[in-house]
PDB file of C-alpha atoms in Angstrom:
ATOM      1  CA  MET C   1      42.178 -79.864  59.188  1.00  0.00           C
ATOM      2  CA  VAL C   2      44.896 -78.526  61.531  1.00  0.00           C
ATOM      3  CA  SER C   3      42.778 -75.490  62.299  1.00  0.00           C
ATOM      4  CA  ALA C   4      39.755 -77.637  63.131  1.00  0.00           C
ATOM      5  CA  SER C   5      41.850 -79.830  65.417  1.00  0.00           C
ATOM      6  CA  ARG C   6      43.297 -76.838  67.235  1.00  0.00           C
ATOM      7  CA  SER C   7      39.837 -75.350  67.646  1.00  0.00           C
ATOM      8  CA  GLY C   8      38.583 -78.585  69.175  1.00  0.00           C
ATOM      9  CA  GLU C   9      41.467 -78.714  71.611  1.00  0.00           C
ATOM     10  CA  GLU C  10      40.962 -75.119  72.640  1.00  0.00           C
ATOM     11  CA  ARG C  11      37.251 -75.661  73.238  1.00  0.00           C
ATOM     12  CA  GLY C  12      37.974 -78.765  75.247  1.00  0.00           C
ATOM     13  CA  GLU C  13      40.670 -76.986  77.232  1.00  0.00           C
ATOM     14  CA  GLU C  14      38.298 -74.121  77.964  1.00  0.00           C
ATOM     15  CA  ASN C  15      35.701 -76.530  79.348  1.00  0.00           C
ATOM     16  CA  VAL C  16      38.252 -78.313  81.471  1.00  0.00           C
ATOM     17  CA  THR C  17      39.606 -75.083  82.914  1.00  0.00           C
ATOM     18  CA  ARG C  18      36.183 -73.731  83.772  1.00  0.00           C
ATOM     19  CA  GLY C  19      34.764 -77.085  84.842  1.00  0.00           C
ATOM     20  CA  ASP C  20      31.777 -76.543  82.505  1.00  0.00           C
ATOM     21  CA  GLY C  21      29.590 -79.257  81.117  1.00  0.00           C
ATOM     22  CA  ASP C  22      28.089 -82.293  82.818  1.00  0.00           C
ATOM     23  CA  GLY C  23      31.344 -82.899  84.699  1.00  0.00           C
ATOM     24  CA  ALA C  24      31.288 -85.296  87.611  1.00  0.00           C
ATOM     25  CA  ALA C  25      27.470 -85.326  87.581  1.00  0.00           C
ATOM     26  CA  GLY C  26      27.760 -87.460  84.449  1.00  0.00           C
ATOM     27  CA  VAL C  27      30.542 -89.727  85.719  1.00  0.00           C
ATOM     28  CA  ASP C  28      29.576 -93.371  86.016  1.00  0.00           C
ATOM     29  CA  PRO C  29      31.585 -94.667  89.022  1.00  0.00           C
ATOM     30  CA  GLN C  30      31.480 -98.233  87.755  1.00  0.00           C
ATOM     31  CA  GLN C  31      32.823 -97.179  84.378  1.00  0.00           C
ATOM     32  CA  LEU C  32      35.453 -94.937  85.957  1.00  0.00           C
ATOM     33  CA  TRP C  33      36.798 -97.358  88.528  1.00  0.00           C
ATOM     34  CA  LEU C  34      35.992-100.841  87.272  1.00  0.00           C
ATOM     35  CA  SER C  35      36.173-100.640  83.467  1.00  0.00           C
ATOM     36  CA  PRO C  36      39.468-100.938  81.574  1.00  0.00           C
ATOM     37  CA  VAL C  37      40.967 -97.643  80.455  1.00  0.00           C
ATOM     38  CA  ARG C  38      40.464 -96.908  76.758  1.00  0.00           C
ATOM     39  CA  SER C  39      43.765 -95.836  75.275  1.00  0.00           C
ATOM     40  CA  GLY C  40      42.491 -95.404  71.720  1.00  0.00           C
ATOM     41  CA  ARG C  41      43.640 -97.165  68.569  1.00  0.00           C
ATOM     42  CA  GLY C  42      47.138 -97.488  67.227  1.00  0.00           C
ATOM     43  CA  ARG C  43      50.393 -98.168  68.983  1.00  0.00           C
ATOM     44  CA  LYS C  44      50.623 -98.397  72.732  1.00  0.00           C
ATOM     45  CA  PRO C  45      50.839 -94.871  74.214  1.00  0.00           C
ATOM     46  CA  ALA C  46      53.914 -93.727  76.107  1.00  0.00           C
ATOM     47  CA  PHE C  47      51.804 -92.624  79.066  1.00  0.00           C
ATOM     48  CA  SER C  48      49.022 -94.011  81.244  1.00  0.00           C
ATOM     49  CA  ARG C  49      46.178 -92.910  83.503  1.00  0.00           C
ATOM     50  CA  GLN C  50      48.588 -93.310  86.419  1.00  0.00           C
ATOM     51  CA  ALA C  51      51.130 -91.002  84.776  1.00  0.00           C
ATOM     52  CA  ILE C  52      48.449 -88.426  83.963  1.00  0.00           C
ATOM     53  CA  THR C  53      47.094 -88.479  87.505  1.00  0.00           C
ATOM     54  CA  THR C  54      50.563 -88.237  89.029  1.00  0.00           C
ATOM     55  CA  ALA C  55      51.372 -85.238  86.827  1.00  0.00           C
ATOM     56  CA  ALA C  56      48.101 -83.543  87.768  1.00  0.00           C
ATOM     57  CA  VAL C  57      48.748 -84.084  91.473  1.00  0.00           C
ATOM     58  CA  ALA C  58      52.245 -82.635  91.146  1.00  0.00           C
ATOM     59  CA  LEU C  59      50.855 -79.542  89.414  1.00  0.00           C
ATOM     60  CA  ALA C  60      48.172 -79.061  92.061  1.00  0.00           C
ATOM     61  CA  ASP C  61      50.686 -79.506  94.884  1.00  0.00           C
ATOM     62  CA  ALA C  62      53.006 -76.909  93.382  1.00  0.00           C
ATOM     63  CA  GLU C  63      50.579 -74.355  91.972  1.00  0.00           C
ATOM     64  CA  GLY C  64      47.044 -75.132  93.133  1.00  0.00           C
ATOM     65  CA  LEU C  65      44.019 -76.606  91.390  1.00  0.00           C
ATOM     66  CA  GLU C  66      43.744 -73.714  88.963  1.00  0.00           C
ATOM     67  CA  ALA C  67      47.016 -74.832  87.392  1.00  0.00           C
ATOM     68  CA  VAL C  68      45.589 -78.245  86.547  1.00  0.00           C
ATOM     69  CA  THR C  69      44.440 -78.069  82.937  1.00  0.00           C
ATOM     70  CA  MET C  70      44.575 -80.718  80.272  1.00  0.00           C
ATOM     71  CA  ARG C  71      47.128 -78.656  78.366  1.00  0.00           C
ATOM     72  CA  ARG C  72      49.469 -78.416  81.367  1.00  0.00           C
ATOM     73  CA  VAL C  73      49.071 -82.080  82.243  1.00  0.00           C
ATOM     74  CA  ALA C  74      49.646 -83.119  78.618  1.00  0.00           C
ATOM     75  CA  ALA C  75      52.852 -81.112  78.556  1.00  0.00           C
ATOM     76  CA  GLN C  76      54.043 -82.866  81.702  1.00  0.00           C
ATOM     77  CA  VAL C  77      53.546 -86.361  80.265  1.00  0.00           C
ATOM     78  CA  GLY C  78      54.575 -85.486  76.723  1.00  0.00           C
ATOM     79  CA  ALA C  79      51.214 -86.175  75.118  1.00  0.00           C
ATOM     80  CA  GLY C  80      48.750 -84.365  72.896  1.00  0.00           C
ATOM     81  CA  VAL C  81      45.905 -82.675  74.718  1.00  0.00           C
ATOM     82  CA  MET C  82      43.143 -84.546  72.915  1.00  0.00           C
ATOM     83  CA  SER C  83      44.681 -87.941  73.663  1.00  0.00           C
ATOM     84  CA  LEU C  84      44.229 -87.308  77.381  1.00  0.00           C
ATOM     85  CA  TYR C  85      40.453 -87.311  77.020  1.00  0.00           C
ATOM     86  CA  ASN C  86      40.586 -91.096  76.596  1.00  0.00           C
ATOM     87  CA  TYR C  87      41.713 -91.254  80.213  1.00  0.00           C
ATOM     88  CA  ALA C  88      39.910 -88.278  81.795  1.00  0.00           C
ATOM     89  CA  PRO C  89      37.182 -86.599  79.713  1.00  0.00           C
ATOM     90  CA  ASP C  90      36.966 -83.513  81.946  1.00  0.00           C
ATOM     91  CA  LYS C  91      38.532 -81.852  84.962  1.00  0.00           C
ATOM     92  CA  GLU C  92      35.930 -83.259  87.341  1.00  0.00           C
ATOM     93  CA  THR C  93      36.896 -86.791  86.365  1.00  0.00           C
ATOM     94  CA  LEU C  94      40.562 -85.884  86.708  1.00  0.00           C
ATOM     95  CA  LEU C  95      39.862 -84.571  90.216  1.00  0.00           C
ATOM     96  CA  GLU C  96      38.236 -87.887  91.110  1.00  0.00           C
ATOM     97  CA  LEU C  97      41.387 -89.664  89.958  1.00  0.00           C
ATOM     98  CA  MET C  98      43.626 -87.217  91.842  1.00  0.00           C
ATOM     99  CA  VAL C  99      41.734 -87.561  95.127  1.00  0.00           C
ATOM    100  CA  ASP C 100      41.798 -91.334  94.983  1.00  0.00           C
ATOM    101  CA  HIS C 101      45.478 -91.292  94.009  1.00  0.00           C
ATOM    102  CA  VAL C 102      46.563 -89.338  97.087  1.00  0.00           C
ATOM    103  CA  SER C 103      44.185 -91.348  99.274  1.00  0.00           C
ATOM    104  CA  GLY C 104      46.558 -94.229  98.649  1.00  0.00           C
ATOM    105  CA  GLU C 105      48.960 -92.480 101.024  1.00  0.00           C
ATOM    106  CA  LEU C 106      46.595 -93.244 103.916  1.00  0.00           C
ATOM    107  CA  PRO C 107      47.366 -96.518 105.713  1.00  0.00           C
ATOM    108  CA  ALA C 108      44.491 -98.897 105.189  1.00  0.00           C
ATOM    109  CA  THR C 109      45.792-102.033 106.910  1.00  0.00           C
ATOM    110  CA  ASP C 110      47.492-100.799 110.103  1.00  0.00           C
ATOM    111  CA  PRO C 111      46.095-102.585 113.180  1.00  0.00           C
ATOM    112  CA  LEU C 112      43.424-100.838 115.226  1.00  0.00           C
ATOM    113  CA  THR C 113      43.563-100.460 119.006  1.00  0.00           C
ATOM    114  CA  GLY C 114      39.946-101.446 119.595  1.00  0.00           C
ATOM    115  CA  ASP C 115      39.284 -98.134 121.355  1.00  0.00           C
ATOM    116  CA  TRP C 116      37.116 -96.445 118.742  1.00  0.00           C
ATOM    117  CA  ARG C 117      37.738 -92.915 119.991  1.00  0.00           C
ATOM    118  CA  THR C 118      41.504 -93.417 119.945  1.00  0.00           C
ATOM    119  CA  ASP C 119      41.328 -94.985 116.500  1.00  0.00           C
ATOM    120  CA  LEU C 120      39.050 -92.264 115.134  1.00  0.00           C
ATOM    121  CA  LYS C 121      41.371 -89.536 116.440  1.00  0.00           C
ATOM    122  CA  ALA C 122      44.313 -91.271 114.761  1.00  0.00           C
ATOM    123  CA  ILE C 123      42.337 -91.312 111.511  1.00  0.00           C
ATOM    124  CA  GLY C 124      41.655 -87.587 111.873  1.00  0.00           C
ATOM    125  CA  HIS C 125      45.356 -86.849 112.307  1.00  0.00           C
ATOM    126  CA  LEU C 126      46.185 -88.972 109.259  1.00  0.00           C
ATOM    127  CA  GLN C 127      43.646 -87.049 107.203  1.00  0.00           C
ATOM    128  CA  ARG C 128      45.038 -83.709 108.354  1.00  0.00           C
ATOM    129  CA  ALA C 129      48.591 -84.730 107.457  1.00  0.00           C
ATOM    130  CA  LEU C 130      47.420 -85.840 103.997  1.00  0.00           C
ATOM    131  CA  MET C 131      45.589 -82.561 103.371  1.00  0.00           C
ATOM    132  CA  LEU C 132      48.565 -80.495 104.494  1.00  0.00           C
ATOM    133  CA  ARG C 133      50.754 -82.393 102.024  1.00  0.00           C
ATOM    134  CA  HIS C 134      48.178 -81.709  99.315  1.00  0.00           C
ATOM    135  CA  PRO C 135      46.632 -78.295 100.139  1.00  0.00           C
ATOM    136  CA  TRP C 136      44.213 -78.531  97.195  1.00  0.00           C
ATOM    137  CA  LEU C 137      42.529 -81.597  98.670  1.00  0.00           C
ATOM    138  CA  PRO C 138      39.954 -79.898 100.978  1.00  0.00           C
ATOM    139  CA  ALA C 139      38.544 -77.958  98.024  1.00  0.00           C
ATOM    140  CA  ALA C 140      38.550 -81.027  95.789  1.00  0.00           C
ATOM    141  CA  LEU C 141      36.661 -83.067  98.386  1.00  0.00           C
ATOM    142  CA  SER C 142      33.820 -80.553  98.419  1.00  0.00           C
ATOM    143  CA  SER C 143      32.902 -81.414  94.824  1.00  0.00           C
ATOM    144  CA  ARG C 144      33.716 -85.101  94.880  1.00  0.00           C
ATOM    145  CA  ARG C 145      30.954 -87.548  93.995  1.00  0.00           C
ATOM    146  CA  SER C 146      32.450 -91.056  93.854  1.00  0.00           C
ATOM    147  CA  LEU C 147      34.734 -93.308  95.876  1.00  0.00           C
ATOM    148  CA  GLY C 148      37.724 -94.900  94.197  1.00  0.00           C
ATOM    149  CA  PRO C 149      39.457 -98.091  95.349  1.00  0.00           C
ATOM    150  CA  ARG C 150      42.069 -96.381  97.555  1.00  0.00           C
ATOM    151  CA  THR C 151      39.439 -94.239  99.237  1.00  0.00           C
ATOM    152  CA  LEU C 152      37.261 -97.278  99.791  1.00  0.00           C
ATOM    153  CA  ALA C 153      40.146 -99.109 101.455  1.00  0.00           C
ATOM    154  CA  PHE C 154      40.581 -96.296 103.984  1.00  0.00           C
ATOM    155  CA  LEU C 155      36.816 -96.020 104.491  1.00  0.00           C
ATOM    156  CA  GLU C 156      36.749 -99.744 105.261  1.00  0.00           C
ATOM    157  CA  ARG C 157      39.349 -99.168 107.977  1.00  0.00           C
ATOM    158  CA  ALA C 158      37.362 -96.276 109.441  1.00  0.00           C
ATOM    159  CA  LEU C 159      34.174 -98.341 109.537  1.00  0.00           C
ATOM    160  CA  ALA C 160      36.080-101.142 111.252  1.00  0.00           C
ATOM    161  CA  ALA C 161      37.317 -98.625 113.829  1.00  0.00           C
ATOM    162  CA  LEU C 162      33.693 -97.697 114.540  1.00  0.00           C
ATOM    163  CA  ARG C 163      32.500-101.281 114.948  1.00  0.00           C
ATOM    164  CA  PRO C 164      32.801-101.210 118.781  1.00  0.00           C
ATOM    165  CA  THR C 165      30.287 -98.327 118.898  1.00  0.00           C
ATOM    166  CA  GLY C 166      27.410-100.568 117.910  1.00  0.00           C
ATOM    167  CA  LEU C 167      26.156 -97.912 115.519  1.00  0.00           C
ATOM    168  CA  ASP C 168      24.324 -99.086 112.430  1.00  0.00           C
ATOM    169  CA  GLY C 169      25.961 -98.780 109.042  1.00  0.00           C
ATOM    170  CA  ALA C 170      24.300 -95.516 108.078  1.00  0.00           C
ATOM    171  CA  ALA C 171      25.321 -93.857 111.349  1.00  0.00           C
ATOM    172  CA  LYS C 172      28.915 -95.027 110.979  1.00  0.00           C
ATOM    173  CA  LEU C 173      29.061 -93.520 107.501  1.00  0.00           C
ATOM    174  CA  GLU C 174      27.676 -90.267 108.903  1.00  0.00           C
ATOM    175  CA  VAL C 175      30.304 -90.171 111.647  1.00  0.00           C
ATOM    176  CA  PHE C 176      33.085 -90.681 109.117  1.00  0.00           C
ATOM    177  CA  ALA C 177      31.622 -87.991 106.858  1.00  0.00           C
ATOM    178  CA  GLN C 178      31.392 -85.642 109.846  1.00  0.00           C
ATOM    179  CA  LEU C 179      35.022 -86.312 110.755  1.00  0.00           C
ATOM    180  CA  THR C 180      36.262 -85.828 107.191  1.00  0.00           C
ATOM    181  CA  GLY C 181      34.251 -82.630 106.797  1.00  0.00           C
ATOM    182  CA  PHE C 182      35.657 -81.252 110.046  1.00  0.00           C
ATOM    183  CA  VAL C 183      39.247 -82.052 109.076  1.00  0.00           C
ATOM    184  CA  ALA C 184      38.834 -80.556 105.595  1.00  0.00           C
ATOM    185  CA  ALA C 185      37.318 -77.342 106.957  1.00  0.00           C
ATOM    186  CA  HIS C 186      39.946 -77.034 109.672  1.00  0.00           C
ATOM    187  CA  VAL C 187      42.851 -77.619 107.284  1.00  0.00           C
ATOM    188  CA  ALA C 188      41.441 -75.131 104.766  1.00  0.00           C
ATOM    189  CA  HIS C 189      41.285 -72.533 107.564  1.00  0.00           C
ATOM    190  CA  GLU C 190      44.746 -73.527 108.786  1.00  0.00           C
ATOM    191  CA  ILE C 191      46.246 -73.073 105.307  1.00  0.00           C
ATOM    192  CA  ALA C 192      44.503 -69.727 104.852  1.00  0.00           C
ATOM    193  CA  GLN C 193      45.737 -68.502 108.238  1.00  0.00           C
ATOM    194  CA  ALA C 194      49.297 -69.525 107.438  1.00  0.00           C
ATOM    195  CA  ALA C 195      49.120 -67.677 104.125  1.00  0.00           C
ATOM    196  CA  THR C 196      48.000 -64.459 105.838  1.00  0.00           C
ATOM    197  CA  ALA C 197      49.956 -64.731 109.072  1.00  0.00           C
ATOM    198  CA  GLN C 198      49.863 -61.516 111.055  1.00  0.00           C
ATOM    199  CA  SER C 199      53.027 -59.633 111.839  1.00  0.00           C
ATOM    200  CA  PRO C 200      53.925 -59.177 115.550  1.00  0.00           C
ATOM    201  CA  ASP C 201      52.923 -55.528 115.282  1.00  0.00           C
ATOM    202  CA  ARG C 202      49.507 -56.409 113.853  1.00  0.00           C
ATOM    203  CA  ALA C 203      48.952 -59.055 116.536  1.00  0.00           C
ATOM    204  CA  ALA C 204      49.848 -56.530 119.252  1.00  0.00           C
ATOM    205  CA  ALA C 205      47.430 -54.015 117.733  1.00  0.00           C
ATOM    206  CA  GLU C 206      44.649 -56.620 117.767  1.00  0.00           C
ATOM    207  CA  ALA C 207      45.376 -57.393 121.421  1.00  0.00           C
ATOM    208  CA  ARG C 208      45.206 -53.687 122.352  1.00  0.00           C
ATOM    209  CA  TYR C 209      41.929 -53.341 120.494  1.00  0.00           C
ATOM    210  CA  LEU C 210      40.304 -56.267 122.305  1.00  0.00           C
ATOM    211  CA  ALA C 211      41.581 -54.994 125.647  1.00  0.00           C
ATOM    212  CA  ALA C 212      39.903 -51.645 124.943  1.00  0.00           C
ATOM    213  CA  VAL C 213      36.676 -53.370 123.915  1.00  0.00           C
ATOM    214  CA  VAL C 214      36.335 -55.455 127.070  1.00  0.00           C
ATOM    215  CA  ALA C 215      37.301 -52.514 129.290  1.00  0.00           C
ATOM    216  CA  ASP C 216      33.983 -50.796 128.566  1.00  0.00           C
ATOM    217  CA  GLY C 217      32.084 -53.419 130.567  1.00  0.00           C
ATOM    218  CA  HIS C 218      29.623 -54.239 127.780  1.00  0.00           C
ATOM    219  CA  HIS C 219      31.195 -57.592 126.916  1.00  0.00           C
ATOM    220  CA  PRO C 220      31.537 -59.499 130.213  1.00  0.00           C
ATOM    221  CA  GLU C 221      31.541 -62.951 128.602  1.00  0.00           C
ATOM    222  CA  LEU C 222      34.315 -61.957 126.226  1.00  0.00           C
ATOM    223  CA  ALA C 223      36.255 -60.349 129.086  1.00  0.00           C
ATOM    224  CA  GLU C 224      36.052 -63.579 131.102  1.00  0.00           C
ATOM    225  CA  ALA C 225      37.108 -65.655 128.096  1.00  0.00           C
ATOM    226  CA  LEU C 226      40.116 -63.457 127.366  1.00  0.00           C
ATOM    227  CA  ALA C 227      41.155 -63.519 131.028  1.00  0.00           C
ATOM    228  CA  ALA C 228      41.324 -67.321 131.066  1.00  0.00           C
ATOM    229  CA  PRO C 229      44.753 -68.983 130.964  1.00  0.00           C
ATOM    230  CA  GLY C 230      46.129 -69.304 127.457  1.00  0.00           C
ATOM    231  CA  ARG C 231      46.568 -72.614 125.659  1.00  0.00           C
ATOM    232  CA  PRO C 232      49.197 -73.776 123.182  1.00  0.00           C
ATOM    233  CA  LEU C 233      48.461 -72.150 119.841  1.00  0.00           C
ATOM    234  CA  THR C 234      50.598 -74.289 117.560  1.00  0.00           C
ATOM    235  CA  PRO C 235      48.597 -75.664 114.614  1.00  0.00           C
ATOM    236  CA  GLU C 236      49.051 -79.244 115.838  1.00  0.00           C
ATOM    237  CA  ALA C 237      47.920 -78.447 119.395  1.00  0.00           C
ATOM    238  CA  THR C 238      44.925 -76.464 118.187  1.00  0.00           C
ATOM    239  CA  PHE C 239      43.814 -79.222 115.822  1.00  0.00           C
ATOM    240  CA  THR C 240      44.206 -81.843 118.533  1.00  0.00           C
ATOM    241  CA  ARG C 241      42.010 -79.885 120.962  1.00  0.00           C
ATOM    242  CA  PHE C 242      39.278 -79.396 118.383  1.00  0.00           C
ATOM    243  CA  LEU C 243      39.449 -83.032 117.259  1.00  0.00           C
ATOM    244  CA  ASP C 244      39.303 -84.281 120.854  1.00  0.00           C
ATOM    245  CA  ARG C 245      36.199 -82.190 121.507  1.00  0.00           C
ATOM    246  CA  LEU C 246      34.537 -83.558 118.386  1.00  0.00           C
ATOM    247  CA  ILE C 247      35.304 -87.224 119.018  1.00  0.00           C
ATOM    248  CA  ASP C 248      34.879 -87.181 122.805  1.00  0.00           C
ATOM    249  CA  GLY C 249      31.538 -85.441 122.355  1.00  0.00           C
ATOM    250  CA  LEU C 250      30.077 -88.156 120.151  1.00  0.00           C
ATOM    251  CA  ASP C 251      27.304 -89.917 122.070  1.00  0.00           C
ATOM    252  CA  THR C 252      26.731 -93.207 120.303  1.00  0.00           C
ATOM    253  CA  ASP C 253      24.107 -94.310 122.846  1.00  0.00           C
ATOM    254  CA  ALA C 254      21.854 -91.368 121.900  1.00  0.00           C
ATOM    255  CA  ASP C 255      21.853 -92.168 118.173  1.00  0.00           C
ATOM    256  CA  THR C 256      18.294 -93.348 117.541  1.00  0.00           C
ATOM    257  CA  GLY C 257      18.131 -92.546 113.827  1.00  0.00           C
TER     258      GLY C 257
END
């Protein structure tokens, strides 16, 4: 009996680690977000879905998504591995819970200015800050399939910010998806760049190489671009420039569906 139980746990753990099986494709959002959590029979457990999700987020923050397995999370909350499946049957479901959990850090009730571009830029900066605090989030968003209550609260605020545009509902959802996708991609690149930051010597070598390339006269556009005055290269300044271009370039009058 012990051997059979251990074998079941190991098979379940293997599926969670690999993300095999139906995963999030089989998740019923209504059951996940609106139905009471099944804790199983017997005495009241010493942990909860909230505790499990918090432990998983802490693991991902410290060690990345690969560290988030049912076995590791169970150890954090002091529970048996199999008991966790009552709360999250697979890693995809756990990711849904984790994303919605950290989305609660986004302010959903702060007043808006009424200037939709200003408000949308503020939302973009809030998203970037959240993703930098939780570097696993951009990757998790790429496979996400449902919207939990905390995410919905922030989405409601974003849609309210877009009300002055006069866009229809579908277009407003597209704009928010475009903004979120941009922020996630930018932050993922920002994190990767920080992890592989060039040494001063390597940066100088790259500069010498480009100078040699443009000196041959075959790359006039690149030569002109490199000769232009430099701009602040801090991560915050770079993100702000890119975000401004994205938001300022949105032409709501031209959106005809």
